[in-house]
Short mmCIF file of C-alpha atoms in Angstrom, two decimals:
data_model
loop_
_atom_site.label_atom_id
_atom_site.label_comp_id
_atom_site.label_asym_id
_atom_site.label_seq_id
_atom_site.Cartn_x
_atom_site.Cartn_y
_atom_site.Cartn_z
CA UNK A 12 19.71 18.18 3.32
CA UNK A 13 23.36 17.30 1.89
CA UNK A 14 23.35 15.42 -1.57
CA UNK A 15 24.63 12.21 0.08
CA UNK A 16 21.00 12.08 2.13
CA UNK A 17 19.18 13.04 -0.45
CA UNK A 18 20.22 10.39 -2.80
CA UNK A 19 19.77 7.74 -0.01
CA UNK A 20 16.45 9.12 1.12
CA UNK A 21 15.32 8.70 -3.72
CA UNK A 22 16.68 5.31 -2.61
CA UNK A 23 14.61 4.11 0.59
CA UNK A 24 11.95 6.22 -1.02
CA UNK A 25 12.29 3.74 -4.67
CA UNK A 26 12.56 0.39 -2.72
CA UNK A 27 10.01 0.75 -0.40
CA UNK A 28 7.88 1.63 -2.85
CA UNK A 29 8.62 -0.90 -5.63
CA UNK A 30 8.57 -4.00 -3.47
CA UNK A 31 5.66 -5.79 -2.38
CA UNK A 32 4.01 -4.96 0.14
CA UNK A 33 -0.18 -4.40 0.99
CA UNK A 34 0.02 -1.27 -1.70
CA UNK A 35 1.16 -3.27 -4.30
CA UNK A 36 -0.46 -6.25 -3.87
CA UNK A 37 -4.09 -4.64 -3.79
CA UNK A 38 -3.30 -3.31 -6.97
CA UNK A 39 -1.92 -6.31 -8.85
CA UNK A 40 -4.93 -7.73 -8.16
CA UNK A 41 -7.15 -4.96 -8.81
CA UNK A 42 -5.33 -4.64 -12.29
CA UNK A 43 -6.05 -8.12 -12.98
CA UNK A 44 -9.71 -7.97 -11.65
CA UNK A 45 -11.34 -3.96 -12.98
CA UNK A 46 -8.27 -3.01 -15.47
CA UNK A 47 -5.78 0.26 -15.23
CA UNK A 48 -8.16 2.81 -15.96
CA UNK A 49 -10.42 1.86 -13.11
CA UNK A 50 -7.55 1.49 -10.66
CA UNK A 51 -6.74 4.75 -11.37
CA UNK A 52 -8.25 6.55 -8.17
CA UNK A 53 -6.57 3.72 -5.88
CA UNK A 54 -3.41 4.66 -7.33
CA UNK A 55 -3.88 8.25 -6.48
CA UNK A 56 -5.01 7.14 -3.26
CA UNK A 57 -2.12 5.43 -2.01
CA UNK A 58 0.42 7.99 -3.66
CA UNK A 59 -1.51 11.26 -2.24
CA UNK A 60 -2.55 9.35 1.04
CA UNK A 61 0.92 8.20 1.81
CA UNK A 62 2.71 11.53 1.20
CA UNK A 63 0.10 13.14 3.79
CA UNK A 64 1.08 10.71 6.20
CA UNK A 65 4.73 11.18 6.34
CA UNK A 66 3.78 14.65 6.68
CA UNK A 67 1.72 14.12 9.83
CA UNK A 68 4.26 11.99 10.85
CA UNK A 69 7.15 14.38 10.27
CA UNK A 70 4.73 16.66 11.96
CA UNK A 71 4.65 14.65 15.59
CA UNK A 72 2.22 11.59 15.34
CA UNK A 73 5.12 9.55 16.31
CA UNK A 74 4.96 11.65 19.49
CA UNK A 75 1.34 10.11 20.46
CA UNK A 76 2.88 6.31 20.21
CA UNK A 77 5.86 7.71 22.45
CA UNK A 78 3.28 9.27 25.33
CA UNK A 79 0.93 6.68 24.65
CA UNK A 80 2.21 2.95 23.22
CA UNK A 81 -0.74 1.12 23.48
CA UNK A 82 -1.98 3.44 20.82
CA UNK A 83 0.49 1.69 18.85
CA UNK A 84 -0.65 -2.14 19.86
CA UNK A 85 -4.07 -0.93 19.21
CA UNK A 86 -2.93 0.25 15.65
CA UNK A 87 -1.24 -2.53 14.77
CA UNK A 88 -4.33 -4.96 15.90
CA UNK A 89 -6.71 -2.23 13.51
CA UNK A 90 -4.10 -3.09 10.83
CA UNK A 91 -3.95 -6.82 10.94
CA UNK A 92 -7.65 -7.59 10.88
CA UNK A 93 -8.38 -4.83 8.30
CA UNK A 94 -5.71 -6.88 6.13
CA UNK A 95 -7.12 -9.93 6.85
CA UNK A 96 -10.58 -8.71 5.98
CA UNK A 97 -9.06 -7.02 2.52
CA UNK A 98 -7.38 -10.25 2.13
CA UNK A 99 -10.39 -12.22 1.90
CA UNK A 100 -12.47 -9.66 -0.37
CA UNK A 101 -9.64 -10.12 -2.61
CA UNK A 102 -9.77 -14.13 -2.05
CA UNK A 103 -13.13 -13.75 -3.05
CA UNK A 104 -13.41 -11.62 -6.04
CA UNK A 105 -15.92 -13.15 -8.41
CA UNK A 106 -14.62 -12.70 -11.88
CA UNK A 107 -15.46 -8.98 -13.18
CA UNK A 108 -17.84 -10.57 -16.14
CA UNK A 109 -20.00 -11.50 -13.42
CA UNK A 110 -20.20 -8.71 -11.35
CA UNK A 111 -19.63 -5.76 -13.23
CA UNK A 112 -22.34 -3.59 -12.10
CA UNK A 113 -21.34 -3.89 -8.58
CA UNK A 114 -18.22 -4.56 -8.24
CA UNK A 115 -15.84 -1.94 -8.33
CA UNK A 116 -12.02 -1.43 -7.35
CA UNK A 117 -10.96 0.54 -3.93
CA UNK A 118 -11.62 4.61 -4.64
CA UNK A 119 -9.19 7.39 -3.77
CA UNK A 120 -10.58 7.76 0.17
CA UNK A 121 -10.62 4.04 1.13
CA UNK A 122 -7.06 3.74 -0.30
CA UNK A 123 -6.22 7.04 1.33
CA UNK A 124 -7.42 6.14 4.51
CA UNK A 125 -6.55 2.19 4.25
CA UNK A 126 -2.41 4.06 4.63
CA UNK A 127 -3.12 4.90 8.16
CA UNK A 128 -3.75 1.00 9.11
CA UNK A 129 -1.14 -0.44 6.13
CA UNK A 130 1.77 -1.61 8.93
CA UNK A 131 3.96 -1.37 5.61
CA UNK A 132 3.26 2.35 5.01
CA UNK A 133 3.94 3.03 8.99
CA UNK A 134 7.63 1.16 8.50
CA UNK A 135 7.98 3.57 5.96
CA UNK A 136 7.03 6.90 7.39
CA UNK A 137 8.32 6.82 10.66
CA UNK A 138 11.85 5.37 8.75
CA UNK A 139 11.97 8.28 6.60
CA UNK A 140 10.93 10.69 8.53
CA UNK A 141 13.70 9.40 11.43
CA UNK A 142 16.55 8.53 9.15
CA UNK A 143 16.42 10.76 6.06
CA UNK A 144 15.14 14.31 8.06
CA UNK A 145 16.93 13.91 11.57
CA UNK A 146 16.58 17.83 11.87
CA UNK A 147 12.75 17.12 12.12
CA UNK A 148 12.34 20.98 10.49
CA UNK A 149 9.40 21.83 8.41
CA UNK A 150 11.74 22.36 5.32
CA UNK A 151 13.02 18.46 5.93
CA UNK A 152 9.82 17.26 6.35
CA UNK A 153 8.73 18.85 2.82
CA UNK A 154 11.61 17.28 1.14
CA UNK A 155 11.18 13.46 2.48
CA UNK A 156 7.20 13.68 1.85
CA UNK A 157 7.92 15.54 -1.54
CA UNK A 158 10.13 12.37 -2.71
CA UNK A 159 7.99 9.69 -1.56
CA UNK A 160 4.62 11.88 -3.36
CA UNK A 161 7.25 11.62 -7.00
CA UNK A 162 8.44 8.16 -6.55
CA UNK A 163 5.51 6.43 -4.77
CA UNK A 164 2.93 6.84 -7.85
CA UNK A 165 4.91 6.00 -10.99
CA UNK A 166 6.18 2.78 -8.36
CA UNK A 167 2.68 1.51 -7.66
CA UNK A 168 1.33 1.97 -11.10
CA UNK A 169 4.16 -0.96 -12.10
CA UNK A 170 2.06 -3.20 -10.03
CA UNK A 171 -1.31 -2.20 -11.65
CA UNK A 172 0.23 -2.63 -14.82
CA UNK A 173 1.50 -5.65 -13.90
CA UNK A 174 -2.00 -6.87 -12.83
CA UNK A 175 -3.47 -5.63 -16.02
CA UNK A 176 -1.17 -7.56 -18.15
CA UNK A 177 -1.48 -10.62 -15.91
CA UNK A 178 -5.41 -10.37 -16.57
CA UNK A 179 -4.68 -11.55 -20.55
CA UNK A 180 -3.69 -14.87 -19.11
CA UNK A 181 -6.81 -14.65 -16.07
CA UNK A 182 -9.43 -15.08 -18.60
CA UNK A 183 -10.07 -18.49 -17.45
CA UNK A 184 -12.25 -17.97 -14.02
CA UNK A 185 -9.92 -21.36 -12.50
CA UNK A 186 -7.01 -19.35 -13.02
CA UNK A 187 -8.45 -15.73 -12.19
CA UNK A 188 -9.89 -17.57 -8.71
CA UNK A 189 -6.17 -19.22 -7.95
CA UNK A 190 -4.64 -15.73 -8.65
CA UNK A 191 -6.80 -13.95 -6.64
CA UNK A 192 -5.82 -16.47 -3.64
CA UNK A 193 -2.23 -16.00 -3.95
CA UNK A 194 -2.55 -12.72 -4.27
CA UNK A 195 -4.67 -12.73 -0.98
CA UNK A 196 -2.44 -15.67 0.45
CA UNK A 197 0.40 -12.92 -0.06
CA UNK A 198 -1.12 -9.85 1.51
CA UNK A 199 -1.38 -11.98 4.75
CA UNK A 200 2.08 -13.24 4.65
CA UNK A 201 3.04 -10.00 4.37
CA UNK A 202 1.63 -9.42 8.02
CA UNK A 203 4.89 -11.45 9.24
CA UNK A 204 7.59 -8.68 9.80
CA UNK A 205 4.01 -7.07 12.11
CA UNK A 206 3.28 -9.87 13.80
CA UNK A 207 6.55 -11.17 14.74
CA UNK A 208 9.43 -8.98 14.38
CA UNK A 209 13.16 -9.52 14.25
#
């Protein structure tokens, strides 16, 4: 991989992660809602589960949409009513003094797992993977996944931050319950560039 790529790919690899997206609005509002230290595993989540997946990508999913593409329409259906359905948890979050005991933020496998229906995180695989390691070798592969697995983390835990600093002015439940509805009002607006495309 030249320098010239490389640079571009710490690019993609920085905006895509930095901007919102599903990722980064979960965590906002689980930073608001359960605090850094308890978001913790989600963050790991994401970071680890993402780099796996551009490794399985880079590895020849995207050869299972090309032999079969309504494995792809069937993906992106999974995707949009698992968002909706996060979308309303989030909506619905009571305030953390009340449920405390039970509630609890999104641990390392669900946010792991949640990658493989995020239509954000598949924009950003299959991109990579096609643009930034056209040789499709192993040694390619390593590199894209490697950059994405040391910019993805330190990128998402902005947005937990974010949420946890947020929470100092949440401590009303009127203004906790509004930000939890934008925050799930986003995450479906989000859906857009999936459900209609340019």
């Amino acid at each position: 991989m030249t320098h010239d790529l490389l640079l571009a790919l710490v690019t993609f690899a920085f905006v895509s992660s930095i901007t919102p997206g599903p990722n980064n609005l979960m965590l906002m509002a689980s930073g608001a809602n359960f605090g850094f230290r308890r978001t913790i595993p989600h963050m790991l989540g994401i970071g680890l589960g993402f780099t796996f997946m551009v490794l399985m990508v880079g590895a020849g999913l995207v050869q299972v949409f090309d032999a079969y593409p309504v494995s792809y329409t069937v993906l992106k259906a999974a995707s949009v009513a698992y968002l909706l359905y996060l979308a309303w948890k989030i909506a619905n979050a009571a305030p953390i003094r009340e449920h405390e005991a039970e509630g609890r933020p999104m641990n390392f496998l669900q946010a792991a797992a949640f990658q493989w229906v995020n239509p954000k995180a598949w924009a950003m695989a299959l991109t990579a993977t096609t643009a930034y390691a056209p040789t499709q070798s192993l040694s390619a592969i390593l590199v894209v996944a490697a950059v994405f697995g040391a910019i993805n983390l330190p990128s998402v835990s902005t947005w937990t931050v974010l949420g946890q600093q947020m929470a100092r002015f949440l401590t009303n439940p009127r203004r906790l319950t509004m930000f939890n509805w934008t925050m799930a009002a986003l995450l479906v607006a989000s859906l857009y560039p999936v459900l209609w495309p340019a």
